Tab-separated table of C-alpha atoms and ligand atoms in Angstrom:
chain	number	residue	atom	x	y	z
J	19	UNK	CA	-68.595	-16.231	59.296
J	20	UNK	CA	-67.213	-19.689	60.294
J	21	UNK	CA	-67.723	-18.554	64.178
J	22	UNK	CA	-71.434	-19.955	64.575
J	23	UNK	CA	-72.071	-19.258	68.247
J	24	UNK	CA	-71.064	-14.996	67.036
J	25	UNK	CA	-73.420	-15.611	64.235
J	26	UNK	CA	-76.306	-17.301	65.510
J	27	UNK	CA	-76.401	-14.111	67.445
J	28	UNK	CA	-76.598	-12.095	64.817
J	29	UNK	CA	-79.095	-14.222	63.153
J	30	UNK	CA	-81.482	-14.133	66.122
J	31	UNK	CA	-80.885	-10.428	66.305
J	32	UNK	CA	-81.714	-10.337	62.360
J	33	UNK	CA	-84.830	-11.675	63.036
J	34	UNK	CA	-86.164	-8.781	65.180
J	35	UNK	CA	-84.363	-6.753	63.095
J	36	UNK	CA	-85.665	-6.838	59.663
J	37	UNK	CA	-82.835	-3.711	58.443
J	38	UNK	CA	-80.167	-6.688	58.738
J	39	UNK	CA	-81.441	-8.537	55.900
J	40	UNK	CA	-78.717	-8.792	53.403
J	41	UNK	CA	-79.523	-6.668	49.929
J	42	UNK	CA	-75.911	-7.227	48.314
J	43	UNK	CA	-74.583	-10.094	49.116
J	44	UNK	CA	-71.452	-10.479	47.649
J	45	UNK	CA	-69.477	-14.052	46.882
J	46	UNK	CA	-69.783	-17.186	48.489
J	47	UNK	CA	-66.614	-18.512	50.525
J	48	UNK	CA	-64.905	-20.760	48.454
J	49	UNK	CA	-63.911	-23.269	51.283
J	50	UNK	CA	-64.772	-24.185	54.777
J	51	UNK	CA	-68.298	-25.920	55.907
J	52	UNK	CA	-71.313	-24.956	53.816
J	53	UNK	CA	-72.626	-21.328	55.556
J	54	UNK	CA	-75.427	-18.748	54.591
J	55	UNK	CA	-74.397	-15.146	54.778
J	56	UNK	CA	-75.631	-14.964	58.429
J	57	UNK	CA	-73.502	-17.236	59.367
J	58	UNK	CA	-75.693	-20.418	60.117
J	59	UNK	CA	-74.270	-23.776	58.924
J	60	UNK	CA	-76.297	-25.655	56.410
J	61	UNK	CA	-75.816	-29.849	57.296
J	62	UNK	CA	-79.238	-31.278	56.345
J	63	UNK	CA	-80.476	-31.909	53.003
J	64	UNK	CA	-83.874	-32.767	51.686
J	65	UNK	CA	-84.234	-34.784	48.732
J	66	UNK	CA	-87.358	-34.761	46.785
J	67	UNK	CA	-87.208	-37.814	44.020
J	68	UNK	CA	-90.665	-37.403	42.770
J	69	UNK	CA	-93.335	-34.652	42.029
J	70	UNK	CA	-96.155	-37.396	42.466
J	71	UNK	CA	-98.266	-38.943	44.999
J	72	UNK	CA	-100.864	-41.927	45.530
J	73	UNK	CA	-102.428	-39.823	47.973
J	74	UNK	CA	-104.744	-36.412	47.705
J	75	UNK	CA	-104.194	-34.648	51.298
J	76	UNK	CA	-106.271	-31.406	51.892
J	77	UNK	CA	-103.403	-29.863	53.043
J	78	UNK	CA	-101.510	-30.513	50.274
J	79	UNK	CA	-102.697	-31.927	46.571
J	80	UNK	CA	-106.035	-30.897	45.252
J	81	UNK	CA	-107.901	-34.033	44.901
J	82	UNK	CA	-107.524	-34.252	40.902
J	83	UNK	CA	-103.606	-33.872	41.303
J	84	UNK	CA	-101.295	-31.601	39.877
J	85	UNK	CA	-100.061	-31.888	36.279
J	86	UNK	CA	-96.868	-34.232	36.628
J	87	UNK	CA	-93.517	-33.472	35.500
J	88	UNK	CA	-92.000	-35.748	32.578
J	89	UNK	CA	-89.415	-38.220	33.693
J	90	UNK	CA	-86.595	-36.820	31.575
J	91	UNK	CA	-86.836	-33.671	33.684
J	92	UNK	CA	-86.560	-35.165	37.021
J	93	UNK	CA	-83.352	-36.118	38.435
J	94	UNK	CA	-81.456	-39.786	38.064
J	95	UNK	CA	-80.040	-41.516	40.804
J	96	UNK	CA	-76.981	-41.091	39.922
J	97	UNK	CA	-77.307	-37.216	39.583
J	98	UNK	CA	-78.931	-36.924	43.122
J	99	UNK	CA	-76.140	-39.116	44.354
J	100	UNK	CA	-73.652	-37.034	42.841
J	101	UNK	CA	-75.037	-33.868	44.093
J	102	UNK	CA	-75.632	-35.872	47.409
J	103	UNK	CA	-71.412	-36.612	47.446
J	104	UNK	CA	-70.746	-33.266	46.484
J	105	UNK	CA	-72.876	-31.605	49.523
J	106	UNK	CA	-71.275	-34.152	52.018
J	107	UNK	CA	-68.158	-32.966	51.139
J	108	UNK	CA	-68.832	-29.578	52.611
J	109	UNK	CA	-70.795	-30.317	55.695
J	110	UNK	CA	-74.050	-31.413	54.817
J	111	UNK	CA	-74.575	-34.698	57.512
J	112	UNK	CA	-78.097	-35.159	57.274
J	113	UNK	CA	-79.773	-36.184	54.129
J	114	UNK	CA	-83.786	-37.101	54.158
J	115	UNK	CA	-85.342	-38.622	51.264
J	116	UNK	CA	-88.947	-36.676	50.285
J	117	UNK	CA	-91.163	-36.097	47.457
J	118	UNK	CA	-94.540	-36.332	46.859
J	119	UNK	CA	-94.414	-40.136	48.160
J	120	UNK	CA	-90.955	-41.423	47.427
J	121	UNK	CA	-92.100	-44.522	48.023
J	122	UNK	CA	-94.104	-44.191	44.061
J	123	UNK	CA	-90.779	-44.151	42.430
J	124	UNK	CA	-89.453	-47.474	41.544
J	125	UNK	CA	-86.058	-48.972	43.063
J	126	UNK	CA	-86.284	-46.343	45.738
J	127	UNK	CA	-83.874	-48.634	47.817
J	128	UNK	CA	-81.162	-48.476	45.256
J	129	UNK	CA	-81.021	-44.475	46.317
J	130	UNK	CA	-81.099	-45.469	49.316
J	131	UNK	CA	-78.090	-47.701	48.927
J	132	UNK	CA	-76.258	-44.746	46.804
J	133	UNK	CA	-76.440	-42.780	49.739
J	134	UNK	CA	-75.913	-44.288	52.717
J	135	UNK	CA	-72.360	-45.450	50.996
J	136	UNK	CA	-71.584	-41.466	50.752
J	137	UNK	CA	-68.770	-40.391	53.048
J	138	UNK	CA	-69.810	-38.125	56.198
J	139	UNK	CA	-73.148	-38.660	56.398
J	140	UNK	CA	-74.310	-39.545	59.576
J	141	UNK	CA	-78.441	-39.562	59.393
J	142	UNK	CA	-80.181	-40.886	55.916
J	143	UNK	CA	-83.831	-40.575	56.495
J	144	UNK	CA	-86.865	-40.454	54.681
J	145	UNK	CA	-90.758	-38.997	55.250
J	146	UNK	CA	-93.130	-41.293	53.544
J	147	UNK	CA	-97.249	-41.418	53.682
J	148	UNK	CA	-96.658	-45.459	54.453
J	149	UNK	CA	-98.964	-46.589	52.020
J	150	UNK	CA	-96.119	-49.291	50.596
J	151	UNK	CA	-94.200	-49.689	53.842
J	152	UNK	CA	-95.426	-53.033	54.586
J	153	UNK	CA	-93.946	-54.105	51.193
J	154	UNK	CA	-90.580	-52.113	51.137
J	155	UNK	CA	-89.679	-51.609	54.867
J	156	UNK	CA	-87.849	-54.620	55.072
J	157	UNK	CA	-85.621	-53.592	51.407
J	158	UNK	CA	-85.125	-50.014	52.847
J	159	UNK	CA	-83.864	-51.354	56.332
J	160	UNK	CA	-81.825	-53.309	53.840
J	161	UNK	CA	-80.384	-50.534	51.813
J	162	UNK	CA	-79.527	-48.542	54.936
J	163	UNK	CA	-82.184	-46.332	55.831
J	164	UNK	CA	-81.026	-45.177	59.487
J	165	UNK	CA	-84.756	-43.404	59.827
J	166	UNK	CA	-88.173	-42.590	59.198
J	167	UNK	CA	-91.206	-39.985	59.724
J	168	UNK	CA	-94.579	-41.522	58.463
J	169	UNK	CA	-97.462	-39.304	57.801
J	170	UNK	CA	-100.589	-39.940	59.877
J	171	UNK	CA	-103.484	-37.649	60.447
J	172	UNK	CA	-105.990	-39.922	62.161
J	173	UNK	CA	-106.715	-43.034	63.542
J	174	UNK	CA	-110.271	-43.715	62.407
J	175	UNK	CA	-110.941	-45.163	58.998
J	176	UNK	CA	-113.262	-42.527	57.803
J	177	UNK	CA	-111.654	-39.447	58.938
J	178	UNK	CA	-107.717	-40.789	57.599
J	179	UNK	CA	-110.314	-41.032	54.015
J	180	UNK	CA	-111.771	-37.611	54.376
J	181	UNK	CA	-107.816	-35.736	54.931
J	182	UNK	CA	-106.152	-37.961	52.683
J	183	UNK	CA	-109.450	-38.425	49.471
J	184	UNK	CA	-107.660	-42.237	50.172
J	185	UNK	CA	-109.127	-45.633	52.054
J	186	UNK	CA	-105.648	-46.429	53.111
J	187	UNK	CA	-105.252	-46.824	57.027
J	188	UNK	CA	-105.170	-50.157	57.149
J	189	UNK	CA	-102.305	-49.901	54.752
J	190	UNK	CA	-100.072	-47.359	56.857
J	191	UNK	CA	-100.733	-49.359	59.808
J	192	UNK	CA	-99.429	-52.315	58.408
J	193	UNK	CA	-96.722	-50.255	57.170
J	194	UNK	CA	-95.762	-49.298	60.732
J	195	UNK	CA	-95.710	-52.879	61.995
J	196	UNK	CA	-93.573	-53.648	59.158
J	197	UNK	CA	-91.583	-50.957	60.462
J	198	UNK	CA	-91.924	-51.970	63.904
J	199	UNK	CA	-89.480	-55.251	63.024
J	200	UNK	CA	-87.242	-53.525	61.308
J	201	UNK	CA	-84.703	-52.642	64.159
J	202	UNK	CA	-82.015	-50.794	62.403
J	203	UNK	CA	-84.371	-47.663	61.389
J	204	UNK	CA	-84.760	-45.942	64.632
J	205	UNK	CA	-86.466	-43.394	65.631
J	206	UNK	CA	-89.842	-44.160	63.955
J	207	UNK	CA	-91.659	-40.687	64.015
J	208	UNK	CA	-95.417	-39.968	63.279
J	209	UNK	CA	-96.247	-36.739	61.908
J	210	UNK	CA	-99.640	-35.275	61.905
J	211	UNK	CA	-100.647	-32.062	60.269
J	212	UNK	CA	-102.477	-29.654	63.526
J	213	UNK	CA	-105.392	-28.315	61.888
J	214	UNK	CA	-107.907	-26.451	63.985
J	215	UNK	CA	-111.591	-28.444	63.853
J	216	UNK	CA	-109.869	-31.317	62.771
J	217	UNK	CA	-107.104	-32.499	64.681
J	218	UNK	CA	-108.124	-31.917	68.376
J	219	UNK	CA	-110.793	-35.200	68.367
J	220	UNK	CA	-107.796	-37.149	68.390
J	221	UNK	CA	-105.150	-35.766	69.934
J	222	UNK	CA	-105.631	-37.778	73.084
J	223	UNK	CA	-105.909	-41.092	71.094
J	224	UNK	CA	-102.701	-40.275	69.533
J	225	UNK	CA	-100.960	-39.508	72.911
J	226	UNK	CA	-102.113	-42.766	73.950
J	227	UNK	CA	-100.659	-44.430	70.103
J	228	UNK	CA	-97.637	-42.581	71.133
J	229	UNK	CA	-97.334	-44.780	74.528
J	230	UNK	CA	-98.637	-47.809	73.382
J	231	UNK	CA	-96.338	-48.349	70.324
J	232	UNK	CA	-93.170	-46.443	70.891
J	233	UNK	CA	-93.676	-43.807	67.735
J	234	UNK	CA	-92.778	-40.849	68.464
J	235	UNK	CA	-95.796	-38.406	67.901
J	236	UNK	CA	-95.455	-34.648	66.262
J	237	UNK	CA	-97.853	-32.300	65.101
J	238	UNK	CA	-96.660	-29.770	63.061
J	239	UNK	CA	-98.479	-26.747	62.555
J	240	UNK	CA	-100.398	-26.055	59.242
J	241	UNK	CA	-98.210	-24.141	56.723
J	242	UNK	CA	-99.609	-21.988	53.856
J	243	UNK	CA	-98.043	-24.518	51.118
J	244	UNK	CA	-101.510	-26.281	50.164
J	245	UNK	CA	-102.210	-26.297	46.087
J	246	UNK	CA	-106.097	-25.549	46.596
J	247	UNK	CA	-104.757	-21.805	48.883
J	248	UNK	CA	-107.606	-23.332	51.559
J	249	UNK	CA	-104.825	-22.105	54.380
J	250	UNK	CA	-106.224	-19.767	56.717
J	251	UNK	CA	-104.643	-18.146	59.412
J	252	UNK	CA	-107.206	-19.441	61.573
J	253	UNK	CA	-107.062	-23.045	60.611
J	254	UNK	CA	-103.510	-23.039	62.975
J	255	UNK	CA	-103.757	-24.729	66.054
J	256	UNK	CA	-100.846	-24.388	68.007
J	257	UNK	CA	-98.349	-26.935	69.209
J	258	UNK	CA	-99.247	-24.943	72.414
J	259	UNK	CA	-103.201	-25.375	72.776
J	260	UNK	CA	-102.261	-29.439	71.555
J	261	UNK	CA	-99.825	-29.836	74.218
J	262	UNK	CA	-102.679	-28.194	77.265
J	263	UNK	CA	-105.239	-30.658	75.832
J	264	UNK	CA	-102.755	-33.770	76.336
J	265	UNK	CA	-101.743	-32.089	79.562
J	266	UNK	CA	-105.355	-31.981	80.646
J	267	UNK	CA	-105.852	-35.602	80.332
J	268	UNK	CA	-102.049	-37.068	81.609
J	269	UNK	CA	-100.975	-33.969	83.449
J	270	UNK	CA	-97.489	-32.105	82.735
J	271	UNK	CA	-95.216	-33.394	80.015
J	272	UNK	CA	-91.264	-33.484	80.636
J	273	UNK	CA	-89.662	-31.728	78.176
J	274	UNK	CA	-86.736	-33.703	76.937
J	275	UNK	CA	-83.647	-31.949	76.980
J	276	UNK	CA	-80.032	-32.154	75.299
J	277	UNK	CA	-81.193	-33.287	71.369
J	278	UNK	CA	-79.545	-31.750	68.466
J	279	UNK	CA	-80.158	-27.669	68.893
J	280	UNK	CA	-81.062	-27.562	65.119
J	281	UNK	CA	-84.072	-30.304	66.237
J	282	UNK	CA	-87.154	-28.801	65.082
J	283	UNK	CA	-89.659	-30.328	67.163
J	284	UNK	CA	-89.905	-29.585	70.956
J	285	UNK	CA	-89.515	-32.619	72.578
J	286	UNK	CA	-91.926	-33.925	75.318
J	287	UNK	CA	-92.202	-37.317	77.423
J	288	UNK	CA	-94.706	-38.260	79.960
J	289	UNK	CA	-94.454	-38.095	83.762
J	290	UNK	CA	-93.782	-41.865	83.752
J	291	UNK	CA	-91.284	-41.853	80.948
J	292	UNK	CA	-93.532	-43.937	78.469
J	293	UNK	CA	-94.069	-41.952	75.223
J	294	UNK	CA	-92.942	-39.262	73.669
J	295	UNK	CA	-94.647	-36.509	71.567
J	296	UNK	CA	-93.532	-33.407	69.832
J	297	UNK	CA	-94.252	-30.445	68.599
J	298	UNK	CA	-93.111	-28.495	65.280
J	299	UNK	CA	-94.425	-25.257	65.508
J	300	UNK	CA	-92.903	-23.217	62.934
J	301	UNK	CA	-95.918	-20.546	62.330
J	302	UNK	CA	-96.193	-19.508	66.102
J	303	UNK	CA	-92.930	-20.083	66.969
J	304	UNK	CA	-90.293	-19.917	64.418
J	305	UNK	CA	-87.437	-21.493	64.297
J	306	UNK	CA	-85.425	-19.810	61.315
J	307	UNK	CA	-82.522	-18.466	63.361
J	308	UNK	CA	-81.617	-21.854	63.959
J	309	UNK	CA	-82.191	-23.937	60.491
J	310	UNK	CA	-79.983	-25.924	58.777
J	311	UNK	CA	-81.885	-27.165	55.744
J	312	UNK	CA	-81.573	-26.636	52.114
J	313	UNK	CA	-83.873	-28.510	50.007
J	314	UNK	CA	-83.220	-30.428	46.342
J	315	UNK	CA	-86.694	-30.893	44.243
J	316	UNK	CA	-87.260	-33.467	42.213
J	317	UNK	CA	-86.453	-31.129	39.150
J	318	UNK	CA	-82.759	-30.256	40.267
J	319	UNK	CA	-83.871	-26.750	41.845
J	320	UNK	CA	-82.470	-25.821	45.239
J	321	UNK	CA	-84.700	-23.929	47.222
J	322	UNK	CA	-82.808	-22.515	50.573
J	323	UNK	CA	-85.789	-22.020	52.247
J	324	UNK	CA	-89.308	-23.974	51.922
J	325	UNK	CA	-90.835	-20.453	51.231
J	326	UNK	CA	-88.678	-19.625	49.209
J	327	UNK	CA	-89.481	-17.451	45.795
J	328	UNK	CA	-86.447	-18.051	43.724
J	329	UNK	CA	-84.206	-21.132	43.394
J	330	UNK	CA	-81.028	-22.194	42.033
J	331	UNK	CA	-80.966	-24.729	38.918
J	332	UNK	CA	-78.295	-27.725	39.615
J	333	UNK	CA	-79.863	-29.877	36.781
J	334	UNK	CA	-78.502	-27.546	33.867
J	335	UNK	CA	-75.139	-27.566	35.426
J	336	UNK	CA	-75.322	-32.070	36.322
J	337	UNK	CA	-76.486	-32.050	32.630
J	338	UNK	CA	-73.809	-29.723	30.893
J	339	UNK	CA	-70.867	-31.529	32.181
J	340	UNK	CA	-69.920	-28.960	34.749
J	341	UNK	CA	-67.081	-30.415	37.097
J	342	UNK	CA	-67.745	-31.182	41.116
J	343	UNK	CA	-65.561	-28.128	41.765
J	344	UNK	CA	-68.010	-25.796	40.112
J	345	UNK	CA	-71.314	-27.892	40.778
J	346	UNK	CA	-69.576	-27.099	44.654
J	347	UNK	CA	-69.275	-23.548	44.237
J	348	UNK	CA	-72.946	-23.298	42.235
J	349	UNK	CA	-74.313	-24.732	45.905
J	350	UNK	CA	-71.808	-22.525	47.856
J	351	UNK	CA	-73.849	-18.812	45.784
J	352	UNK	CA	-77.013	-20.768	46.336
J	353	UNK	CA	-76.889	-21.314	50.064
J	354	UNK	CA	-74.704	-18.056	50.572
J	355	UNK	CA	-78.425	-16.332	49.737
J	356	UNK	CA	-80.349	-18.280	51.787
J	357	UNK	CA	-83.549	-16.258	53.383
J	358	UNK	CA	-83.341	-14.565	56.681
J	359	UNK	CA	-87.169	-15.928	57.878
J	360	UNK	CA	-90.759	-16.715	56.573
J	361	UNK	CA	-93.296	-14.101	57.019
J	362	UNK	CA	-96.142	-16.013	57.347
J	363	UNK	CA	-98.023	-14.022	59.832
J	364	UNK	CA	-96.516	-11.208	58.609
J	365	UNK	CA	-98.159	-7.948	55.455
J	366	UNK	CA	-94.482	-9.489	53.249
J	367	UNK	CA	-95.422	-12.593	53.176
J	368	UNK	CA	-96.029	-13.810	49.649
J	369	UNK	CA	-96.897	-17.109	48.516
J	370	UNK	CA	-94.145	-19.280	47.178
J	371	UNK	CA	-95.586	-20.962	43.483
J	372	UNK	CA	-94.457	-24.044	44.459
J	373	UNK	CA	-97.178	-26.208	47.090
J	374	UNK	CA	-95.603	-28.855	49.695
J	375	UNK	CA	-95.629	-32.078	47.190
J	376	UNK	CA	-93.681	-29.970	44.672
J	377	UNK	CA	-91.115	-28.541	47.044
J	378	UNK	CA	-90.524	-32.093	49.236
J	379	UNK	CA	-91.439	-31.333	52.638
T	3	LIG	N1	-95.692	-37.879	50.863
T	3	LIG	C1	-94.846	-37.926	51.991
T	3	LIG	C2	-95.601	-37.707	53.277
T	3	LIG	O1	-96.749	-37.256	53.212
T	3	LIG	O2	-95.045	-37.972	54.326
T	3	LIG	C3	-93.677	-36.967	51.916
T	3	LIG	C4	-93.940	-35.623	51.341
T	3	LIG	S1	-95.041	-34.591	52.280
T	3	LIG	C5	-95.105	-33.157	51.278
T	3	LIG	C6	-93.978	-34.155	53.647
T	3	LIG	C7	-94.660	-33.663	54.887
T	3	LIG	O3	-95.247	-32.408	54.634
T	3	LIG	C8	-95.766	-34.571	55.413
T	3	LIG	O4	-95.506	-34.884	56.765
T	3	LIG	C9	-96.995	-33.717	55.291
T	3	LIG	O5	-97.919	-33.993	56.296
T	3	LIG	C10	-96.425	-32.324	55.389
T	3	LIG	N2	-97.281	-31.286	54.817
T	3	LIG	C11	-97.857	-31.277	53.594
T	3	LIG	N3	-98.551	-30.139	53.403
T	3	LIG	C12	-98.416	-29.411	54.546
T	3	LIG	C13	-98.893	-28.134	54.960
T	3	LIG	N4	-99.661	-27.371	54.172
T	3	LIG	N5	-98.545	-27.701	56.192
T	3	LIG	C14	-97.771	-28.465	57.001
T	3	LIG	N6	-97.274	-29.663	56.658
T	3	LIG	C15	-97.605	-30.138	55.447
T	4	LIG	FE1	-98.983	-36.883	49.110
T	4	LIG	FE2	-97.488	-36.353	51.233
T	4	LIG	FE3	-98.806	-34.383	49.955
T	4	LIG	FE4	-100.199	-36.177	51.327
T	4	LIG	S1	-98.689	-34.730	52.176
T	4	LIG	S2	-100.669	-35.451	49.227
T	4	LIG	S3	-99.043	-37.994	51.048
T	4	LIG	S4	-97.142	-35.580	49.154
């Protein structure tokens, strides 16, 4: 199971061939990198450190919120850093702080500085709306945030208000020129959620942002993780029909070639080499033979897949004086079981409980 390139093939075969999927799994491996049972190797870890948000996106939060969890349940700093050392022991190399808005819990740079001291790490990231960016961008640089994906769905004042129920552009721009000076988190990313009706009015504009400022520009495709279920098969627009509307005003984008395979986003530049945009497209294209990701929610639940319909408690163990060894080995079972695919698109798919602010997207 430790030979990756023999079991990515069997992983892409698994995906055409649903009969593959595992029923009894059996034990974890007790050593070697962190693997799932078909064989792909788990390095990146998402970190959600709060349930709550100062926003209300559509796509997301319904605009009176959700009913918050209580402090005492979510984890410490000192937990997630824990679990954080214990999962860089075994291979995870990519950790990205996540929530609901991090950026709501207090101290958020003393995480950061927990983490970016952990051993074997080589990215520590974290996706924020940028509402307090201008104010902490310059303590998170600080702290040792390497990089960064802001949230931004428009460009004009009133339509930012109408996807986010919040007046806040000015804010996130500031945020970004905050960002802009702080040289040691690099790449700054933009992400912006495609939805059909909405986005296209501005794709252009942003392909232009994209040139002007340096940002790299995403879109990533509308998921079915929204609390109000307003997710409609027909609300996708493609990373596809995005990329032929920029291509109709600046002609062909370049892809850009040789970034991590794992990358989610294809990759494009312009024929000039000014600007890049990308484009996560994980409803018409998948990308689970390749994923890496395991995800921690603000609870102390790992969920091994963000559609996932069971999850693995680490809190009870962090909080019952269990040792690293079998805090390890709890992670090891967890990620052992991880899910073959989604199946959105697909008569199996089922809605996961959970919507994006509660998983930490
Ligand atoms: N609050 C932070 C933010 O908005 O960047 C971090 C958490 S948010 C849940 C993480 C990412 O998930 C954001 O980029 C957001 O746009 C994206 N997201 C939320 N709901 C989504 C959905 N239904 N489909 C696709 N992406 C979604
Ligand atoms: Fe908040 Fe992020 Fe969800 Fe928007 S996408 S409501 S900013 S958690």
């Amino acid at each position: 199971m430790t030979d990756t390139d023999g079991a990515r093939s069997v992983t892409r075969k698994g995906l055409r061939d649903l009969t593959l999927e595992h029923t009894d799994l059996g034990p974890a491996p007790t050593d070697g990198p962190l693997v799932d049972s078909y064989g792909r190797r788990i390095r990146n870890l998402r970190v959600s450190v709060t349930d709550r948000c100062n926003f209300r996106c559509v796509y997301c939060m319904p605009a009176e919120g959700l009913p918050w969890l209580p402090r005492a349940d979510i984890l410490t700093y000192e937990e997630i850093a824990r679990l954080v050392r214990i999962a860089a022991s075994i291979g995870i190399e990519q950790v990205r702080l996540t929530g609901g808005e991090p950026l709501v819990r207090r101290d958020l740079p003393d995480l950061v500085a927990m983490i970016s001291k952990v051993p074997g790490l080589t990215s520590l990231s974290l996706t924020t709306n940028g509402f307090s960016l201008a104010r902490m961008a310059r303590p998170l640089a600080d702290a040792g945030l390497t990089r960064i994906n802001v949230s931004l769905d428009s460009l004009v004042r009133e339509r930012f208000a109408q996807l986010t129920r919040r007046d806040a552009l000015a804010q996130v721009l500031a945020g970004l020129d905050a960002l802009a000076g702080c040289p040691t988190i690099r790449p700054i990313k933009i992400n912006a959620v495609a939805m059909r009706g909405f986005t296209e009015e501005e794709v252009v504009d942003f392909a232009r942002f994209a040139r002007r400022t340096g940002f790299r520009v995403r879109w990533i495709e509308f998921m079915p993780l929204d609390a109000d279920q307003i997710w409609r098969k027909e609300d996708i627009l493609t990373g596809a029909e995005i990329k032929a509307l920029i291509e109709a005003e600046f002609g062909p984008l370049v892809p850009v070639t040789g970034g991590d395979p794992s990358e989610t986003a294809r990759r494009y530049t312009f024929s000039d080499g000014i600007g890049e945009v990308g484009f996560i497209n994980p409803v018409s294209e998948p990308f689970c033979a390749q994923c890496d990701r395991i995800r921690l929610t603000a609870e102390g639940q790992l969920r091994t897949c963000l559609f996932a319909l069971s999850e693995t408690d680490l809190r009870a163990p962090l909080r019952s004086g269990a040792s690293d060894a079998e805090i390890e080995q709890t992670l090891r079972q967890a990620v052992w079981g991880k899910e073959l695919k989604h199946y959105i698109g697909d008569k199996r798919f089922r809605r996961t409980a959970r919507s994006m602010s509660m998983i930490g997207g």
